Coordinates of N, CA and C and ligand atoms in Angstrom, one line a residue:
V1 N -18.2 27.6 -22.9 CA -17.7 28.6 -22.0 C -16.3 27.7 -21.6
E2 N -15.3 28.7 -21.7 CA -13.8 28.1 -21.4 C -13.5 28.1 -20.2
D3 N -12.8 26.6 -19.7 CA -12.6 26.5 -18.0 C -11.1 27.0 -17.9
P4 N -11.3 27.9 -16.8 CA -10.4 28.8 -16.3 C -9.3 27.7 -15.7
L5 N -9.6 27.0 -14.9 CA -8.6 25.9 -14.5 C -7.7 25.2 -15.5
D6 N -8.5 25.4 -17.0 CA -7.6 24.5 -17.5 C -6.3 25.3 -18.3
T7 N -6.0 26.3 -17.9 CA -4.8 27.2 -18.1 C -3.8 26.9 -17.3
V8 N -4.0 26.3 -16.0 CA -3.1 26.2 -14.9 C -2.3 24.8 -15.4
D9 N -0.9 24.8 -15.1 CA -0.1 23.6 -15.3 C -0.1 22.6 -14.0
W10 N -0.7 21.6 -14.6 CA -1.1 20.7 -13.1 C -0.3 19.5 -12.9
P11 N -0.1 18.8 -12.2 CA -0.4 19.4 -10.6 C 0.6 20.5 -9.8
V12 N 0.1 21.1 -8.9 CA 0.7 22.0 -8.9 C 1.6 21.7 -7.1
R13 N 2.6 21.6 -7.3 CA 3.5 21.2 -5.7 C 3.9 22.5 -5.0
T14 N 3.6 22.0 -3.5 CA 4.0 22.8 -2.6 C 5.2 22.1 -2.0
E15 N 5.6 22.8 -0.9 CA 6.7 22.3 -0.1 C 6.2 20.9 0.3
R16 N 5.1 20.5 0.9 CA 4.7 19.2 1.1 C 3.6 18.4 0.8
L17 N 3.0 19.7 -0.2 CA 2.0 18.9 -0.7 C 1.5 19.1 -2.5
V18 N 0.6 17.8 -2.9 CA 0.7 18.1 -4.7 C -0.6 18.2 -4.6
I19 N -1.2 19.3 -5.5 CA -2.5 19.7 -5.5 C -2.9 19.6 -7.0
R20 N -3.8 18.8 -7.4 CA -4.4 18.3 -8.7 C -6.2 18.5 -8.5
R21 N -6.2 18.6 -10.1 CA -8.0 18.6 -10.0 C -8.4 17.3 -9.6
A22 N -9.7 17.1 -9.5 CA -10.2 16.1 -8.5 C -10.8 15.0 -9.6
T23 N -11.2 14.1 -9.7 CA -11.7 13.3 -11.0 C -12.5 12.1 -10.1
F24 N -13.6 11.4 -11.3 CA -14.6 10.4 -10.3 C -13.9 9.8 -9.5
A25 N -12.4 9.2 -9.7 CA -12.0 8.3 -8.8 C -11.8 8.7 -7.1
D26 N -11.8 10.1 -7.6 CA -11.5 10.8 -5.7 C -12.9 10.8 -4.7
A27 N -14.0 10.1 -5.5 CA -15.1 10.2 -4.7 C -14.9 9.3 -3.6
G28 N -14.4 8.3 -3.1 CA -14.0 7.1 -2.6 C -12.9 7.7 -0.9
A29 N -12.0 8.4 -1.5 CA -11.1 9.0 -0.9 C -11.4 10.1 -0.3
T30 N -12.0 10.9 -0.5 CA -13.0 11.9 -0.3 C -14.0 11.7 0.8
W31 N -14.6 10.6 0.5 CA -15.6 10.3 1.7 C -15.2 9.9 2.9
T32 N -14.2 9.4 3.0 CA -13.2 8.8 4.5 C -13.7 9.9 5.4
Y33 N -13.3 11.1 4.9 CA -13.4 12.4 5.8 C -14.7 13.0 5.7
R34 N -15.1 13.3 4.3 CA -16.3 13.9 4.7 C -17.3 13.6 5.2
Q35 N -17.5 12.1 5.4 CA -18.6 11.4 6.0 C -18.5 11.9 7.6
L36 N -17.6 12.2 8.1 CA -17.1 12.6 9.7 C -18.0 13.8 10.2
E37 N -18.7 14.0 11.4 CA -19.5 14.7 11.6 C -19.1 15.9 11.8
E38 N -17.6 15.8 12.0 CA -16.6 17.4 12.3 C -16.3 17.8 11.2
V39 N -16.4 17.3 9.9 CA -16.2 17.9 8.6 C -17.4 18.2 8.0
C40 N -18.4 17.5 8.2 CA -19.5 18.1 7.5 C -20.4 18.8 8.3
R41 N -20.2 19.2 9.3 CA -20.7 20.1 10.3 C -21.4 21.4 9.6
W42 N -20.0 22.0 9.1 CA -20.0 23.4 8.4 C -20.5 23.6 7.1
I43 N -20.4 22.3 6.3 CA -20.2 22.4 4.8 C -21.3 22.0 4.6
P44 N -21.7 22.5 3.1 CA -23.0 22.7 2.5 C -23.6 21.6 2.5
S45 N -23.5 20.0 2.3 CA -24.4 18.9 2.2 C -23.6 18.0 2.9
H46 N -24.4 17.2 3.7 CA -24.1 15.8 4.6 C -24.8 14.4 3.9
P47 N -24.0 13.9 2.8 CA -24.5 13.1 2.0 C -24.9 11.8 3.1
R48 N -25.8 11.2 2.7 CA -25.9 10.0 4.0 C -25.5 8.6 3.5
D49 N -24.7 8.3 2.5 CA -23.8 7.2 2.1 C -22.9 7.5 1.3
V50 N -21.6 6.6 0.9 CA -20.7 6.8 -0.1 C -21.5 7.2 -1.7
A51 N -22.8 6.8 -1.8 CA -23.0 6.7 -3.7 C -23.8 8.1 -3.4
A52 N -24.6 9.1 -2.3 CA -24.9 9.8 -2.2 C -24.0 10.8 -2.4
H53 N -22.5 10.8 -1.7 CA -21.5 11.3 -1.7 C -20.6 11.4 -3.2
A54 N -20.4 10.4 -3.8 CA -20.3 10.0 -5.1 C -20.8 11.2 -6.4
S55 N -22.3 11.0 -5.9 CA -23.1 11.3 -7.0 C -22.8 13.0 -7.1
A56 N -22.8 13.6 -5.8 CA -22.5 14.9 -5.7 C -21.2 15.4 -5.8
F57 N -20.2 14.6 -5.6 CA -18.9 14.8 -5.9 C -18.5 14.8 -7.3
T58 N -19.3 13.7 -8.2 CA -18.8 13.7 -9.3 C -19.5 14.5 -10.4
D59 N -20.6 15.2 -9.9 CA -21.4 16.2 -10.9 C -20.2 17.2 -11.5
P60 N -20.5 17.0 -13.1 CA -19.5 17.9 -13.6 C -19.5 19.4 -13.3
V61 N -20.2 19.7 -13.0 CA -20.1 21.2 -12.5 C -19.2 21.4 -11.1
S62 N -19.6 20.5 -10.2 CA -18.9 20.3 -8.8 C -17.4 19.9 -9.0
L63 N -17.3 18.9 -10.3 CA -16.1 18.0 -10.4 C -15.2 19.0 -10.8
A64 N -15.7 20.1 -11.8 CA -14.8 20.8 -12.7 C -14.1 22.1 -11.5
M65 N -14.7 22.0 -10.4 CA -14.3 23.4 -9.6 C -13.5 22.8 -8.6
S66 N -13.5 21.2 -8.6 CA -13.0 20.5 -7.5 C -11.3 20.2 -7.5
L67 N -10.4 20.2 -6.7 CA -9.4 19.9 -6.3 C -8.7 19.4 -5.5
V68 N -7.9 18.2 -5.4 CA -7.8 17.0 -4.1 C -6.4 17.5 -3.9
V69 N -6.5 17.6 -2.7 CA -5.0 17.7 -1.7 C -4.4 16.4 -1.3
E70 N -3.1 16.3 -2.0 CA -2.3 14.9 -1.5 C -1.3 15.2 -1.1
L71 N -1.0 14.5 0.8 CA 0.5 14.4 0.9 C 1.5 14.2 0.0
A72 N 2.7 15.1 -0.2 CA 3.7 14.5 -1.2 C 4.6 13.7 -0.7
T73 N 4.0 12.4 0.1 CA 5.1 11.4 0.3 C 4.8 10.0 -0.8
E74 N 5.4 9.0 -0.4 CA 5.5 7.9 -1.4 C 3.7 7.4 -1.5
E75 N 3.2 7.6 -0.2 CA 1.6 6.9 -1.0 C 1.1 7.7 -1.2
R76 N 1.4 8.9 -1.3 CA 0.2 10.2 -1.8 C -1.4 10.0 -1.4
P77 N -1.2 9.7 0.2 CA -2.7 10.1 0.9 C -3.6 11.4 0.1
V78 N -4.5 11.1 -0.4 CA -5.5 12.3 -0.4 C -6.1 12.6 1.1
I79 N -5.4 13.8 1.2 CA -5.8 14.3 2.5 C -7.0 16.0 3.0
G80 N -7.2 16.1 1.5 CA -8.1 17.0 1.8 C -8.7 17.4 0.5
D81 N -9.8 18.5 0.1 CA -9.8 18.5 -1.1 C -10.6 20.5 -1.1
L82 N -10.3 21.2 -1.9 CA -10.0 22.5 -2.3 C -11.5 22.9 -3.4
M83 N -12.3 23.8 -3.2 CA -13.3 24.3 -4.3 C -12.5 25.7 -5.2
V84 N -12.3 25.9 -6.1 CA -11.8 27.2 -6.8 C -13.3 27.4 -7.8
R85 N -13.9 28.4 -7.0 CA -15.2 28.5 -8.3 C -14.9 29.7 -8.7
V86 N -14.7 29.6 -10.0 CA -14.6 31.1 -10.8 C -15.6 31.6 -11.4
T87 N -16.0 32.9 -10.6 CA -17.4 33.3 -11.3 C -16.8 35.0 -12.1
D88 N -17.9 35.5 -12.5 CA -17.9 37.2 -12.8 C -17.9 37.9 -11.8
A89 N -17.2 38.9 -12.0 CA -17.4 39.9 -10.6 C -18.8 40.9 -10.9
W90 N -19.4 41.4 -10.0 CA -20.6 42.3 -10.7 C -20.1 43.3 -11.4
A91 N -20.7 44.2 -12.3 CA -20.4 45.0 -13.1 C -21.8 45.6 -13.7
Q92 N -21.0 46.9 -14.1 CA -22.1 47.3 -15.1 C -22.1 46.8 -16.4
R93 N -23.4 47.2 -16.9 CA -23.2 46.2 -18.7 C -22.4 46.7 -19.3
E94 N -22.1 48.0 -19.5 CA -21.1 48.1 -20.6 C -19.6 47.4 -20.4
V95 N -19.3 47.5 -19.1 CA -18.1 47.0 -18.9 C -18.0 45.5 -18.3
A96 N -19.1 45.0 -18.4 CA -19.6 43.5 -18.0 C -18.2 42.2 -18.9
E97 N -18.1 42.4 -19.9 CA -17.0 41.7 -20.5 C -15.6 41.8 -19.7
Q98 N -15.3 42.8 -18.8 CA -13.9 43.1 -18.3 C -14.0 42.7 -16.9
A99 N -15.2 42.0 -16.9 CA -15.5 41.3 -15.1 C -15.8 39.9 -15.5
R100 N -15.6 39.4 -16.4 CA -16.2 37.9 -16.9 C -15.0 37.3 -16.2
Q101 N -15.2 36.0 -15.1 CA -14.3 35.3 -14.6 C -13.3 35.6 -14.1
R102 N -13.3 37.0 -13.0 CA -12.3 37.9 -12.5 C -12.4 37.7 -11.2
Q103 N -13.3 36.8 -10.7 CA -13.3 36.5 -9.0 C -13.4 35.2 -9.1
A104 N -13.0 34.6 -7.7 CA -13.2 33.2 -7.5 C -13.7 33.0 -5.9
E105 N -14.4 32.1 -5.5 CA -14.8 31.9 -4.3 C -13.8 30.6 -4.2
L106 N -13.7 30.6 -3.0 CA -12.8 29.4 -2.4 C -13.3 28.1 -1.3
G107 N -13.2 27.1 -1.2 CA -13.4 26.4 -0.4 C -12.8 25.2 0.1
W108 N -13.1 24.7 1.4 CA -11.5 23.4 1.8 C -12.3 22.7 2.7
S109 N -12.2 21.3 2.8 CA -12.1 20.4 4.1 C -10.6 19.6 3.8
L110 N -10.6 19.4 5.1 CA -9.3 18.9 5.5 C -9.5 17.3 6.3
H111 N -9.1 16.2 5.9 CA -9.2 15.3 6.7 C -8.7 15.5 8.0
P112 N -9.5 15.3 9.3 CA -8.8 16.1 10.5 C -7.8 14.9 10.9
A113 N -7.6 13.9 10.5 CA -6.4 13.1 10.8 C -5.2 14.2 10.3
Y114 N -5.1 15.1 9.7 CA -4.0 15.5 9.2 C -4.4 17.3 9.6
G115 N -5.1 17.4 10.6 CA -5.4 18.9 10.7 C -4.5 19.6 12.0
G116 N -4.3 20.8 12.0 CA -3.3 21.2 12.9 C -1.7 21.1 12.8
R117 N -1.7 20.8 11.2 CA 0.1 21.1 10.8 C 0.1 22.0 9.8
G118 N -0.8 22.9 9.6 CA -0.7 23.7 8.4 C -0.9 23.3 7.1
Y119 N -1.1 22.2 6.8 CA -1.6 21.7 5.2 C -2.6 22.4 4.6
A120 N -3.9 22.8 5.4 CA -4.7 23.8 5.0 C -4.4 25.0 4.6
T121 N -3.8 25.6 5.2 CA -3.2 26.7 5.4 C -2.0 26.6 3.9
E122 N -1.2 25.6 4.0 CA -0.4 25.6 2.4 C -0.9 25.5 1.3
A123 N -2.2 24.7 1.4 CA -3.1 24.2 -0.1 C -3.9 25.7 -0.3
V124 N -4.3 26.3 0.7 CA -5.1 27.6 0.2 C -4.2 28.6 -0.4
R125 N -2.8 28.9 0.4 CA -2.4 29.6 -0.1 C -1.8 29.3 -1.9
A126 N -1.4 28.1 -1.9 CA -1.1 27.6 -3.4 C -2.7 28.2 -4.0
A127 N -3.9 27.6 -3.7 CA -4.7 28.2 -4.6 C -5.0 29.4 -4.6
I128 N -4.4 30.3 -3.7 CA -4.5 31.7 -3.7 C -3.7 32.3 -4.8
D129 N -2.2 31.8 -5.0 CA -1.4 32.1 -5.6 C -1.8 31.6 -7.0
L130 N -2.2 30.5 -7.3 CA -3.0 30.2 -8.7 C -4.3 30.9 -9.2
C131 N -4.7 31.7 -8.0 CA -5.9 32.6 -8.3 C -5.3 33.8 -9.2
F132 N -4.1 34.4 -8.5 CA -3.5 35.8 -8.4 C -2.4 35.5 -9.9
G133 N -1.9 33.8 -9.9 CA -0.9 34.0 -10.4 C -1.9 33.8 -12.3
P134 N -1.9 32.5 -13.0 CA -2.3 32.1 -13.8 C -3.7 32.3 -14.1
L135 N -4.6 32.5 -13.1 CA -5.8 32.8 -13.5 C -6.1 33.9 -13.4
E136 N -5.2 35.1 -13.1 CA -5.3 36.5 -13.4 C -6.7 37.0 -12.9
L137 N -6.8 36.7 -11.6 CA -8.0 36.9 -11.0 C -8.0 38.7 -10.3
H138 N -9.4 39.3 -10.0 CA -9.2 40.6 -9.5 C -9.4 40.2 -7.9
R139 N -10.3 39.4 -7.3 CA -10.5 39.1 -6.4 C -11.0 37.6 -5.8
V140 N -10.5 37.7 -4.8 CA -10.9 36.1 -4.1 C -11.5 36.2 -3.2
I141 N -12.8 35.6 -2.5 CA -13.5 35.6 -1.4 C -13.7 34.2 -0.6
A142 N -13.9 34.1 0.4 CA -14.4 32.8 1.0 C -15.3 33.2 2.2
E143 N -16.3 32.5 2.4 CA -17.5 32.6 3.1 C -17.5 31.1 4.2
C144 N -18.2 31.6 5.4 CA -17.9 30.5 6.8 C -19.3 31.0 7.5
F145 N -19.7 30.1 8.4 CA -20.6 30.5 9.5 C -19.6 31.3 10.6
A146 N -20.2 31.8 11.1 CA -19.1 32.8 11.9 C -19.0 32.0 13.0
D147 N -19.4 30.7 13.3 CA -19.0 30.3 14.5 C -18.2 29.1 14.2
N148 N -17.7 29.2 12.8 CA -16.6 28.1 12.3 C -15.2 28.7 11.9
E149 N -15.1 28.6 13.2 CA -13.6 29.6 13.8 C -12.4 28.8 13.1
P150 N -12.2 27.6 13.1 CA -11.3 27.1 12.4 C -11.0 27.5 10.8
S151 N -12.2 27.8 10.5 CA -12.2 28.4 8.5 C -11.4 29.7 8.9
W152 N -12.2 30.6 9.6 CA -12.2 31.9 9.6 C -10.6 32.2 10.0
R153 N -10.2 31.3 10.7 CA -8.9 31.8 11.2 C -7.8 31.0 10.3
L154 N -8.4 30.4 9.4 CA -7.6 30.0 8.1 C -7.3 31.4 7.2
M155 N -8.6 31.6 7.0 CA -8.4 32.8 5.8 C -7.7 34.3 6.4
E156 N -7.7 34.0 8.0 CA -6.8 35.0 8.2 C -5.2 34.8 8.2
R157 N -5.3 33.4 8.4 CA -3.7 33.1 8.1 C -2.9 33.2 6.5
V158 N -4.2 33.2 5.9 CA -3.4 33.3 4.6 C -3.6 34.8 4.1
G159 N -4.3 35.6 4.8 CA -4.3 37.2 4.6 C -5.4 38.0 4.0
M160 N -6.5 37.1 4.5 CA -8.1 37.4 3.9 C -8.2 38.2 4.5
R161 N -9.3 39.6 4.3 CA -9.8 40.4 5.4 C -11.3 40.4 5.3
R162 N -11.5 40.2 6.8 CA -13.2 39.7 7.0 C -14.1 41.2 6.4
E163 N -14.6 40.8 5.2 CA -15.5 42.1 4.9 C -17.0 42.5 5.0
A164 N -17.3 41.1 5.9 CA -19.0 41.5 5.9 C -19.0 40.1 7.5
H165 N -19.6 40.7 8.3 CA -20.4 39.9 9.4 C -22.3 40.1 9.1
T166 N -22.5 39.0 8.3 CA -23.8 38.9 8.3 C -24.7 38.2 8.8
R167 N -26.2 39.0 9.5 CA -26.7 38.5 10.7 C -27.9 37.6 10.1
Q168 N -27.7 36.4 11.2 CA -28.6 35.3 10.5 C -29.0 35.1 9.7
D169 N -27.9 35.2 8.3 CA -28.3 34.9 7.0 C -28.7 33.8 6.4
S170 N -28.0 32.6 7.4 CA -27.9 31.2 6.7 C -28.5 30.3 7.8
L171 N -29.0 29.5 7.4 CA -30.0 28.1 8.1 C -28.9 27.0 7.9
H172 N -28.5 26.5 9.3 CA -27.8 25.6 9.7 C -28.9 24.2 9.6
R173 N -28.3 23.2 9.3 CA -29.2 22.1 9.4 C -29.7 21.7 10.8
S174 N -28.7 22.2 11.8 CA -29.2 21.5 13.1 C -29.2 22.6 14.2
L175 N -28.4 23.8 13.9 CA -28.6 25.0 14.7 C -29.1 26.6 14.2
G176 N -30.2 25.8 13.3 CA -30.7 27.2 13.5 C -30.3 28.5 12.4
W177 N -30.7 29.5 12.5 CA -30.4 30.8 11.6 C -29.0 31.0 12.4
L178 N -28.2 31.2 11.3 CA -26.3 31.6 12.2 C -26.2 33.0 11.2
D179 N -25.0 33.5 11.9 CA -24.5 34.5 11.4 C -23.4 33.8 10.2
G180 N -23.0 34.7 9.5 CA -22.0 34.5 8.1 C -20.7 35.4 8.4
Y181 N -19.6 35.1 7.8 CA -18.4 35.8 7.8 C -18.3 35.6 6.1
T182 N -17.8 37.4 5.3 CA -17.2 36.9 4.1 C -15.7 37.6 4.2
Y183 N -15.1 36.5 3.9 CA -13.6 36.9 3.7 C -13.7 37.6 2.3
A184 N -12.4 38.4 2.0 CA -11.8 38.6 0.6 C -10.2 39.0 0.3
L185 N -9.7 38.8 -0.6 CA -8.2 39.4 -0.8 C -8.6 39.8 -2.3
L186 N -7.9 41.0 -2.6 CA -7.4 41.6 -3.8 C -6.2 41.5 -4.4
A187 N -6.0 40.9 -5.6 CA -4.8 41.1 -6.7 C -3.8 41.7 -6.0
E188 N -4.0 43.3 -5.7 CA -3.2 44.3 -5.7 C -3.1 44.0 -3.9
E189 N -3.9 43.6 -3.0 CA -3.3 43.2 -1.7 C -2.2 42.2 -1.6
H190 N -2.8 41.0 -2.4 CA -1.9 40.0 -2.7 C -0.3 40.5 -3.1
H191 N -0.3 41.0 -4.2 CA 1.2 41.5 -4.9 C 1.7 42.2 -3.8
S192 N 1.1 43.4 -3.4 CA 1.9 44.4 -2.4 C 2.5 43.3 -1.1
K193 N 1.7 42.4 -0.7 CA 2.4 41.8 0.4 C 3.5 41.3 0.1
E194 N 3.5 40.3 -1.3 CA 4.8 39.6 -1.9 C 6.0 40.6 -2.2
C195 N 5.7 42.1 -2.5 CA 7.0 42.8 -2.8 C 7.3 43.2 -1.4
L196 N 6.5 43.6 -0.6 CA 7.3 43.7 0.7 C 8.1 42.7 1.4
G197 N 7.7 41.6 0.9 CA 8.3 40.6 1.4 C 7.6 40.2 3.2
E198 N 6.4 41.1 3.3 CA 5.7 40.8 4.6 C 5.5 39.3 4.5
D199 N 5.9 38.9 6.2 CA 6.0 37.7 6.6 C 4.3 37.3 6.6
H200 N 3.7 36.6 5.9 CA 2.4 36.7 5.9 C 2.2 35.4 5.9
R201 N 3.5 34.3 6.1 CA 3.3 32.7 6.1 C 3.4 32.7 7.5
S202 N 2.6 33.3 8.4 CA 3.1 33.1 9.9 C 1.6 32.4 10.5
Ligands
LIG301 C1 -11.0 24.3 8.3 C2 -9.9 23.5 8.5 C3 -9.4 23.3 7.4 C4 -9.1 24.0 9.3 O1 -8.1 22.9 9.6 P1 -6.5 23.3 10.3 O2 -6.2 22.2 10.8 O3 -6.9 24.0 11.5 O4 -5.9 24.4 9.5 P2 -4.2 23.8 9.0 O5 -4.1 22.7 8.3 O6 -3.9 25.1 8.1 O7 -3.4 23.8 10.5 C5 -3.4 25.0 11.1 C6 -3.2 24.6 12.4 O8 -2.0 24.4 12.1 C7 -0.9 25.0 13.3 N1 0.2 24.7 12.7 C8 1.2 23.7 12.8 N2 2.5 23.9 11.9 C9 1.8 24.9 11.1 C10 2.4 25.6 9.8 N3 3.6 25.0 9.3 N4 1.9 26.5 8.9 C11 0.7 27.0 9.7 N5 0.1 26.3 10.6 C12 0.6 25.3 11.3 C13 -1.3 26.3 13.3 O9 -1.0 26.8 14.7 C14 -2.9 25.5 13.6 O10 -3.0 25.4 14.9 P3 -4.2 26.1 15.9 O11 -5.4 26.2 15.2 O12 -4.0 25.0 17.1 O13 -3.3 28.1 15.9 C15 -10.6 22.2 8.9 O14 -11.1 22.3 10.3 C16 -11.9 21.2 8.3 O15 -11.5 21.1 7.5 N6 -13.2 21.8 8.9 C17 -14.6 21.1 8.4 C18 -14.7 21.4 6.9 C19 -15.0 23.0 6.8 O16 -15.4 23.6 7.7 N7 -14.6 23.8 5.8 C20 -15.0 24.7 5.4 C21 -16.4 25.8 5.2 S1 -16.6 27.1 5.3

């Protein structure tokens, strides 16, 4: 199966960031913040040590959908990572071919030392531009625990719409059954915002 992220001209540069595909060598840099309680509180796994993190991070399926975000300074520190998981949209069988790899789920983690400056927003906007640009996707989604306010506020900053509030659908490792939110953005919504020159960048 073709890797949709291969169609992108890497690295992707934004005003303040450089975004590239993750490699084996990024396991160490991502561990520096992935090991922090405030980062892993809301994300799917909490590896006990760097070896466990490296093994999960470098799993070929996971690595293929992972991007790292560097600050575009001379030192180029890794300040976060993104997931772009391209999937098939749901379709009736007769049209299933047209729905293949037309949707993506996005995910993100930011080193808290770099929080509060809009870096995650800038990185996620770039990921959305990739999804609706070279990847030619139809729809982009993101999911989070309803209690993860920094994450859903980020979804709203980048113009995503809340589509679902699910009741106690997700089991948290220490907080028990929690509500979830699903946010989404369509290509046509993204393009019409661009066309109108609407200020969705604030
Ligand atoms: C979710 C997460 C990435 C959000 O981080 P963040 O620092 O709030 O996001 P940004 O980098 O976009 O910064 C936005 C903040 O910077 C401020 N800001 C400053 N300059 C800015 C700019 N140029 N552009 C946008 N925002 C800017 C914003 O006002 C906002 O602050 P506020 O929350 O006080 O209003 C981070 O909390 C995180 O990594 N959490 C742990 C992992 C996680 O939960 N992942 C998602 C699982 S679903």
